[in-house]
mmCIF file of C-alpha atoms in Angstrom:
data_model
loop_
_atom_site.group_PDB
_atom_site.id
_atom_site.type_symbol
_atom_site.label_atom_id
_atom_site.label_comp_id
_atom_site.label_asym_id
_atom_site.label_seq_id
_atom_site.Cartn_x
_atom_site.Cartn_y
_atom_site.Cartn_z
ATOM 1 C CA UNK X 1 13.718 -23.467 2.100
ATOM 2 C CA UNK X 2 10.005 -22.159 2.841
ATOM 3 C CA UNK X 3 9.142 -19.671 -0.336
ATOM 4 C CA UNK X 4 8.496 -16.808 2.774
ATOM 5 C CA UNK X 5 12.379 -17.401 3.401
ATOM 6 C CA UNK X 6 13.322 -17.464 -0.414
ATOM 7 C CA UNK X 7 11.496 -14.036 -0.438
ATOM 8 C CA UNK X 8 12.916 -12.140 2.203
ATOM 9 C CA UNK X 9 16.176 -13.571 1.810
ATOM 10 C CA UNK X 10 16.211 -12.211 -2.042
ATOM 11 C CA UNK X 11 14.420 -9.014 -0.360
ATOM 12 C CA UNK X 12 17.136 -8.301 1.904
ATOM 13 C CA UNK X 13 19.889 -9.326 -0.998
ATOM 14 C CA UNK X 14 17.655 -6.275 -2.832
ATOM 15 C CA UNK X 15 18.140 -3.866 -0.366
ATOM 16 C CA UNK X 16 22.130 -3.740 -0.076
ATOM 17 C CA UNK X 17 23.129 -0.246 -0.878
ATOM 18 C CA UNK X 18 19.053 0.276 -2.125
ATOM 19 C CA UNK X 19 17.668 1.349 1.431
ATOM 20 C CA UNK X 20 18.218 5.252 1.563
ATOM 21 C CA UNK X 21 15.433 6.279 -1.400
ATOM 22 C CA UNK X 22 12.779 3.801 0.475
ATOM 23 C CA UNK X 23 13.564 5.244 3.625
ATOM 24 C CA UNK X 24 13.076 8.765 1.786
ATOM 25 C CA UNK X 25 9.835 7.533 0.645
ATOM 26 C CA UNK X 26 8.386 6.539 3.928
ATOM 27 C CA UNK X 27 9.311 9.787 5.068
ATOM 28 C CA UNK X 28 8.258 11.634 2.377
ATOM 29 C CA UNK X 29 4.728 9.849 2.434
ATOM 30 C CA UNK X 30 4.574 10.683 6.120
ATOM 31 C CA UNK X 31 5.619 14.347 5.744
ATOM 32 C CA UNK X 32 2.989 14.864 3.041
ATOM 33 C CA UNK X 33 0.079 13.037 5.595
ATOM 34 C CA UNK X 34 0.907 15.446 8.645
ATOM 35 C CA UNK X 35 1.351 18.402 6.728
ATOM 36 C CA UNK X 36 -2.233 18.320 5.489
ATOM 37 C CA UNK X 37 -3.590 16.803 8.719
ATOM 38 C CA UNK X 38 -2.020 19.902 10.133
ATOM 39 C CA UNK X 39 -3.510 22.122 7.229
ATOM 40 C CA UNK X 40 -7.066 20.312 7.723
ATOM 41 C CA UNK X 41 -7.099 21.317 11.315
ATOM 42 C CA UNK X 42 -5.641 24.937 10.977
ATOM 43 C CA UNK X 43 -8.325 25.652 8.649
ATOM 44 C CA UNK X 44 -11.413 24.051 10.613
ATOM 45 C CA UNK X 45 -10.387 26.154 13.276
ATOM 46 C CA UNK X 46 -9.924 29.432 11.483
ATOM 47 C CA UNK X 47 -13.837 28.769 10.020
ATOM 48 C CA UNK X 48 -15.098 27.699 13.423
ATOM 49 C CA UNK X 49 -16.009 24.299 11.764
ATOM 50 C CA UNK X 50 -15.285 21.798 14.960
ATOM 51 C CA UNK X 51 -15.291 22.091 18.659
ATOM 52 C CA UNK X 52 -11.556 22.216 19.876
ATOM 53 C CA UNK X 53 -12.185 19.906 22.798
ATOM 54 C CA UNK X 54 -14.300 16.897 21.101
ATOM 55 C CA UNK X 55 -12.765 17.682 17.497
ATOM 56 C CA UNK X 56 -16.411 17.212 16.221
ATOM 57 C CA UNK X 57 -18.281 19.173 13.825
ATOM 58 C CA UNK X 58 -19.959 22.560 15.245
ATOM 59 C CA UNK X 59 -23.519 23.284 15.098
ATOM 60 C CA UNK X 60 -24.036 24.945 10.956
ATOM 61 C CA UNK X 61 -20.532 24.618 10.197
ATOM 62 C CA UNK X 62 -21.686 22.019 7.303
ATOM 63 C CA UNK X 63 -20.731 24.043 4.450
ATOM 64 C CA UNK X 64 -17.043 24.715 5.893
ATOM 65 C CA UNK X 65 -16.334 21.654 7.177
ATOM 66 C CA UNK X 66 -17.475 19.859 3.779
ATOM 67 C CA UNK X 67 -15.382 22.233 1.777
ATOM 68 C CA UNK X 68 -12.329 22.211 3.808
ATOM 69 C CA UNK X 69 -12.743 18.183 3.939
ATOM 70 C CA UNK X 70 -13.159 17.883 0.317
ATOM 71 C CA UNK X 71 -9.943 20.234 -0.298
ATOM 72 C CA UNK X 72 -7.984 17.769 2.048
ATOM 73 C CA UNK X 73 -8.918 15.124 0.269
ATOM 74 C CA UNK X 74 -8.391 16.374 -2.915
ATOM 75 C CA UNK X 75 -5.092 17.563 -2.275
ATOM 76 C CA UNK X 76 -3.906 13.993 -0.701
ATOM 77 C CA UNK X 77 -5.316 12.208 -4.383
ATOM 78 C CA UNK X 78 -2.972 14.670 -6.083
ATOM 79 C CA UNK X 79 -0.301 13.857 -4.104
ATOM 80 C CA UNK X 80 -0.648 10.389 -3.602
ATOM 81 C CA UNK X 81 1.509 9.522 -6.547
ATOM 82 C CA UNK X 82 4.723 9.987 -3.444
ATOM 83 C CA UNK X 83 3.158 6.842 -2.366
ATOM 84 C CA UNK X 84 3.379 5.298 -5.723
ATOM 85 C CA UNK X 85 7.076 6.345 -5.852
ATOM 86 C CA UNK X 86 8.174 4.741 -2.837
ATOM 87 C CA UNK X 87 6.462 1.553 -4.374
ATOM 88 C CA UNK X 88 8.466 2.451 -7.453
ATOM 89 C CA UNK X 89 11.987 2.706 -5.377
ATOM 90 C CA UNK X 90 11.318 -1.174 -3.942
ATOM 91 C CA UNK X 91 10.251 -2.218 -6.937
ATOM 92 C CA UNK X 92 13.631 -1.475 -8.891
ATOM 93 C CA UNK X 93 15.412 -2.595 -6.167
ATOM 94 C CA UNK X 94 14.384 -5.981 -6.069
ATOM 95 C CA UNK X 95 13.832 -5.937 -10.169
ATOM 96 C CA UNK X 96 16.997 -4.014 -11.425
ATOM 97 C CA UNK X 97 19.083 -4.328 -8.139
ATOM 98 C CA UNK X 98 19.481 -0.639 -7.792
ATOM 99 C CA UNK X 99 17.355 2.291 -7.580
ATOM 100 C CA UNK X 100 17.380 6.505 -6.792
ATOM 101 C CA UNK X 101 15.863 8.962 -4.857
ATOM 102 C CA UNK X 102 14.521 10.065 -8.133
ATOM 103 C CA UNK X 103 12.461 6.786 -8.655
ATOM 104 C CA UNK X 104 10.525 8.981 -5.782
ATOM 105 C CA UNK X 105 8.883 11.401 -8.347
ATOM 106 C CA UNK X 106 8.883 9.160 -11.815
ATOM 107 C CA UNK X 107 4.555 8.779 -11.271
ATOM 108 C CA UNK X 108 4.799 12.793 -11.572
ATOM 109 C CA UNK X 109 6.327 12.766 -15.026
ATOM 110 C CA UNK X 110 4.169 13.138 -17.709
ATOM 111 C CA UNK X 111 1.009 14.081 -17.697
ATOM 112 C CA UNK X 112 -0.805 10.554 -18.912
ATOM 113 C CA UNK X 113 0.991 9.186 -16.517
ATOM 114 C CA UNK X 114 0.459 11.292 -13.469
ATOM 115 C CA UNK X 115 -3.907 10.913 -14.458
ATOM 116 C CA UNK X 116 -3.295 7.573 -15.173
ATOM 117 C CA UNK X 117 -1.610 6.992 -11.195
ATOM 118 C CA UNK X 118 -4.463 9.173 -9.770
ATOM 119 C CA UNK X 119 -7.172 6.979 -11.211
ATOM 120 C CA UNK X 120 -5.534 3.594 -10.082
ATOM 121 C CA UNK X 121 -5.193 5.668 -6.455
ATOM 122 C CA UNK X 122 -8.409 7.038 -6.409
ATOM 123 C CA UNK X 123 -10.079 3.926 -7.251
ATOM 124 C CA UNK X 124 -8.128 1.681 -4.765
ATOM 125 C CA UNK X 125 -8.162 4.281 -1.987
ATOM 126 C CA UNK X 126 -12.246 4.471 -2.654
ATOM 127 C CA UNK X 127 -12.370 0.984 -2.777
ATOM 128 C CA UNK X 128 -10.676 0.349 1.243
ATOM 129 C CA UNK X 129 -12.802 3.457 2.082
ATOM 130 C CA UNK X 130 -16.131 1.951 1.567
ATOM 131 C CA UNK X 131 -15.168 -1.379 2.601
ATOM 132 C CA UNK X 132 -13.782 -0.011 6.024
ATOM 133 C CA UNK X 133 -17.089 2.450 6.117
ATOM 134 C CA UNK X 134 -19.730 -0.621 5.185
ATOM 135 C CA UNK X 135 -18.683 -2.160 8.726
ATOM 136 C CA UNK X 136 -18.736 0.700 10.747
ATOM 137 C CA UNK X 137 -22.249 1.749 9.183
ATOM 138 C CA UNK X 138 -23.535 -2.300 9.823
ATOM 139 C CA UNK X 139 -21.635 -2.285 13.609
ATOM 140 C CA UNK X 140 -23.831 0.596 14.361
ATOM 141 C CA UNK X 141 -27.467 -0.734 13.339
ATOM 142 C CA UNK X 142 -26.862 -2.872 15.785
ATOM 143 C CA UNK X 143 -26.376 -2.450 19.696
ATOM 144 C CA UNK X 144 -23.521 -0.472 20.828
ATOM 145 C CA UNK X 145 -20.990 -2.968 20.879
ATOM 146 C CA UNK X 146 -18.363 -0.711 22.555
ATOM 147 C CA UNK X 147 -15.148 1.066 21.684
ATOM 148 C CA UNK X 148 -12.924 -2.023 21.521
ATOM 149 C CA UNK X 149 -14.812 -4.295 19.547
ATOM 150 C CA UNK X 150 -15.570 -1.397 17.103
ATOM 151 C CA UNK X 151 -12.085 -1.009 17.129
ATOM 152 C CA UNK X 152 -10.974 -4.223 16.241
ATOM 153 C CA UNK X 153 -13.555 -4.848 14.064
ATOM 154 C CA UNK X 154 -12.951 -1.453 12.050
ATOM 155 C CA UNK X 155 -9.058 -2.553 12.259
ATOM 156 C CA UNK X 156 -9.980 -6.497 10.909
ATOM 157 C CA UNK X 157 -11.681 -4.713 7.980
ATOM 158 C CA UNK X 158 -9.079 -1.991 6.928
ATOM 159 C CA UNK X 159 -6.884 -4.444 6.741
ATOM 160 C CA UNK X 160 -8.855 -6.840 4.205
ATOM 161 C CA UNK X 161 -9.703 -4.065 2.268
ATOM 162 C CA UNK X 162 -5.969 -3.448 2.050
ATOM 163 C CA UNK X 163 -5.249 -7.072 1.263
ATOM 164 C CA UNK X 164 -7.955 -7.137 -1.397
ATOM 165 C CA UNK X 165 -8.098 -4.127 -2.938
ATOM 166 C CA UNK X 166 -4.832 -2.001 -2.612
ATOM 167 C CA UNK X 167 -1.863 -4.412 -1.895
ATOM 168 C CA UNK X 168 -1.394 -6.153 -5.027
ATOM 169 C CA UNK X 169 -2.727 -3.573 -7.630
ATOM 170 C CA UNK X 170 -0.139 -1.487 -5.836
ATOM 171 C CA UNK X 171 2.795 -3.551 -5.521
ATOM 172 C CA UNK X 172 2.174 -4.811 -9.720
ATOM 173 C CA UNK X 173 1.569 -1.154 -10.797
ATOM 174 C CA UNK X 174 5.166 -0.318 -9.738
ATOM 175 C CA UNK X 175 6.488 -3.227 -10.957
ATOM 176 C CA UNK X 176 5.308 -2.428 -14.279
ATOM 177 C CA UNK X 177 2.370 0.535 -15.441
ATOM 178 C CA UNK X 178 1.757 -0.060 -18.921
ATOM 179 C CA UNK X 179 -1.225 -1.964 -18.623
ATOM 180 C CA UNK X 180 -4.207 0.000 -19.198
ATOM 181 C CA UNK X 181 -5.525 1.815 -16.028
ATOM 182 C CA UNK X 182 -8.845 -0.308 -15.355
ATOM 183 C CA UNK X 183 -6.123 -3.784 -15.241
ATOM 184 C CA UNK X 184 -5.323 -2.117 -12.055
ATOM 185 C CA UNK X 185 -8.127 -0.521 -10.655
ATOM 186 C CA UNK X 186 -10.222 -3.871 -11.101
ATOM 187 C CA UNK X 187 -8.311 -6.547 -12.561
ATOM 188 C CA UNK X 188 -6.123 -8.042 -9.956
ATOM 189 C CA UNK X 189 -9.067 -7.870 -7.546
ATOM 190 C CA UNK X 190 -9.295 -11.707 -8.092
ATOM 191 C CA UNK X 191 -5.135 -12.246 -8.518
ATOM 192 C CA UNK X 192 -5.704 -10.486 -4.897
ATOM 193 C CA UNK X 193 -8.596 -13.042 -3.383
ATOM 194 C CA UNK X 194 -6.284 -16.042 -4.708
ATOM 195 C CA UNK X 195 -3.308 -15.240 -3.596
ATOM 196 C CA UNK X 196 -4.683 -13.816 -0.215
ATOM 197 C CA UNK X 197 -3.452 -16.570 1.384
ATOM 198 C CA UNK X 198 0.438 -16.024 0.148
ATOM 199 C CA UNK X 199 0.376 -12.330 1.722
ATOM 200 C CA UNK X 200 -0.958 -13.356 4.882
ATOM 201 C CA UNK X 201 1.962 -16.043 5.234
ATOM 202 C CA UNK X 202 4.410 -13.308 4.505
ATOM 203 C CA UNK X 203 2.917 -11.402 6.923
ATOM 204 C CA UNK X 204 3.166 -13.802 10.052
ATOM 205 C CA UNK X 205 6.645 -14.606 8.739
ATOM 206 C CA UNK X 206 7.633 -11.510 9.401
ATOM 207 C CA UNK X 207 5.639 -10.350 12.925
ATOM 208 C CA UNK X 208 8.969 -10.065 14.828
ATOM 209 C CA UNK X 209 9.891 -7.546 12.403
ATOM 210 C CA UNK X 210 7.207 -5.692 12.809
ATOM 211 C CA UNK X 211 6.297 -5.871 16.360
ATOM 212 C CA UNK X 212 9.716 -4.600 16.712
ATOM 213 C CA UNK X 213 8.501 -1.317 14.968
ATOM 214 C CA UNK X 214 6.793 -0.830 18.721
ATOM 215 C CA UNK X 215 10.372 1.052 19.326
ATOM 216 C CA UNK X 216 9.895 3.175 16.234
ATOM 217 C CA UNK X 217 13.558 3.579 15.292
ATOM 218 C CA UNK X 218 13.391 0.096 13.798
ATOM 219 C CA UNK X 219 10.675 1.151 11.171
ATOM 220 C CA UNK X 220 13.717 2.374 9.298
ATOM 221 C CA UNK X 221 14.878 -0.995 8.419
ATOM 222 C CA UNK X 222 11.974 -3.091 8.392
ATOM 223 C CA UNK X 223 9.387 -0.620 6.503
ATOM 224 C CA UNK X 224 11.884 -1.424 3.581
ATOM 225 C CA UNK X 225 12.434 -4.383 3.807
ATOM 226 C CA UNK X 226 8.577 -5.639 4.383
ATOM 227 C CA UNK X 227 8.150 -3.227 1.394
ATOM 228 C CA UNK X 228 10.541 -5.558 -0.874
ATOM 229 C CA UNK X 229 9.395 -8.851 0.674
ATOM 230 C CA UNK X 230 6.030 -7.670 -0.036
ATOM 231 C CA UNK X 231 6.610 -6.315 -3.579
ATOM 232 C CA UNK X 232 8.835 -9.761 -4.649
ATOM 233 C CA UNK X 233 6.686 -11.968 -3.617
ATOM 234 C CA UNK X 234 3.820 -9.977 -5.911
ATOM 235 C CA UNK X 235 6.028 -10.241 -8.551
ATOM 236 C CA UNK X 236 6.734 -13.625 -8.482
ATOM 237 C CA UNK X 237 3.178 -14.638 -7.919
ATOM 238 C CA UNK X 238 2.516 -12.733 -10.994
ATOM 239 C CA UNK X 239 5.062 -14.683 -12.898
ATOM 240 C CA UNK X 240 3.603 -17.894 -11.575
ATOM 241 C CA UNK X 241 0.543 -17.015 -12.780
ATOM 242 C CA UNK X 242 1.564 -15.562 -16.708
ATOM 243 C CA UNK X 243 3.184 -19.037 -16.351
ATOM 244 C CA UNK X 244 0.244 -21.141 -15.912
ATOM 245 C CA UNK X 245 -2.117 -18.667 -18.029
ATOM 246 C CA UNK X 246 0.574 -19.761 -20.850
ATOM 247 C CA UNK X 247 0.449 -23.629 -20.342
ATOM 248 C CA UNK X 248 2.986 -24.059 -18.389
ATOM 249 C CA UNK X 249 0.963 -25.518 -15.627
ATOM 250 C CA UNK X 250 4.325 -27.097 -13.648
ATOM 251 C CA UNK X 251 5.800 -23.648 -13.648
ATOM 252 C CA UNK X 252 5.066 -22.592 -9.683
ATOM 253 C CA UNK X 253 7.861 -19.942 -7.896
ATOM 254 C CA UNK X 254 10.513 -21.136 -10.399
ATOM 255 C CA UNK X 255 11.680 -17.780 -10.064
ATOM 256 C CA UNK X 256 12.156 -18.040 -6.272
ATOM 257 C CA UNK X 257 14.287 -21.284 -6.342
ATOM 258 C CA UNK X 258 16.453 -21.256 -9.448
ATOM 259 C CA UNK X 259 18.878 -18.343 -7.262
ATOM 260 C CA UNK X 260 19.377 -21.192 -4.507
ATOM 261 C CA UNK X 261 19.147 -24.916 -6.180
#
């Protein structure tokens, strides 16, 4: 058995009576990400900041537009821990083998912990943001080279700045926070460049899953469950690699096989 079908097989094992307080999660995330959309755009109307029809900025509306940007921004970091939560619900479900809708809040408890989850988010989030703005700013010193290719080229790079820089630090930060906060802001940039490969497998392993999400209702099952494939398979990788950083260099996915020898 391939390690992909080791991993969603003890993914979907995770998710037996666990499914609810990720699907809560996605939700919740979502809810949060249109309301201030919604708030963004009431509020760069009622200051005249952007032309209704092409939604760009009007003529000396810089100071309102910047301010009401910088609020919705601001307010998304200091919300963002929601996003850490739903992490947080996989994470116990494929760990401990049960989880709660409260697992949904636990970043917001405490304040060294809430700063602590804002700085990992902040950094992470700034790190896919300049990443996904370096190519647009390079496509355009060069000729136009039209909507679709900016599109997939803008769409190729989000999602290596995700691989890179967000997925892993992510997935590891709800499997376990009490490493200091710079471990995950910066140190599993190169965990995320070696095992780059591993995600990408995953990935393709599951594309009939997700192309299925075309139909919508079937987000419902597979965000969670691409959520705990995605989150075991970080946590075994990181076990592999504690394993070898002890000595052990014959220790590779132990974890993954020993359920099914």
């Amino acid at each position: 058995m391939s390690k992909e079908k080791i991993v969603k097989k003890q993914a979907r094992e995770a998710l037996k009576g666990n499914t609810l307080p990720i699907i809560a999660g996605m939700l919740l995330s979502a809810l949060v990400f249109v309301m201030l959309q919604n708030i963004m755009y009431v509020l760069m109307i009622a200051f005249d900041a952007i032309d209704l029809e092409s939604e760009r900025m009007n003529a000396g509306s810089d100071l309102p537009y910047f301010l009401v940007l910088t609020g919705t921004i601001i307010a998304g970091v200091l919300l963002s821990p929601f996003i850490n939560g739903m992490y947080k619900a996989a994470a116990n479900a494929v760990i401990k083998k049960e989880n709660d809708i409260t697992d949904l809040f636990c970043f917001f408890r405490g304040f060294r912990r809430y700063l602590k989850t804002l700085l990992v988010n902040m950094t992470v989030f700034l790190l896919y943001a300049v990443t996904v703005s370096s190519v647009n700013a390079l496509l355009k010193t060069f000729a136009d080279p039209g909507d679709i290719i900016r599109g997939l080229a803008s769409g190729v790079a989000g999602f290596l700045a995700y691989a890179l820089f967000m997925h892993y630090p992510l997935c590891l930060y709800a499997v376990d926070d009490s490493r200091s906060a710079g471990r995950y802001m910066f140190g599993y940039i190169g965990f995320s460049f070696r095992h780059f490969w591993a995600l990408i497998k995953l990935i393709f392993s599951m594309l009939g899953w997700i192309l299925l999400c075309f139909f919508v209702v079937p987000v419902l099952y597979v965000g969670p469950y691409a959520l705990c494939a995605a989150i075991n398979s970080a946590y075994w990788l990181k076990e592999a690699d504690d394993e070898k950083s002890r000595g052990n260099i014959q220790q590779n996915y132990t974890g993954y096989t020993q359920q099914y020898r």
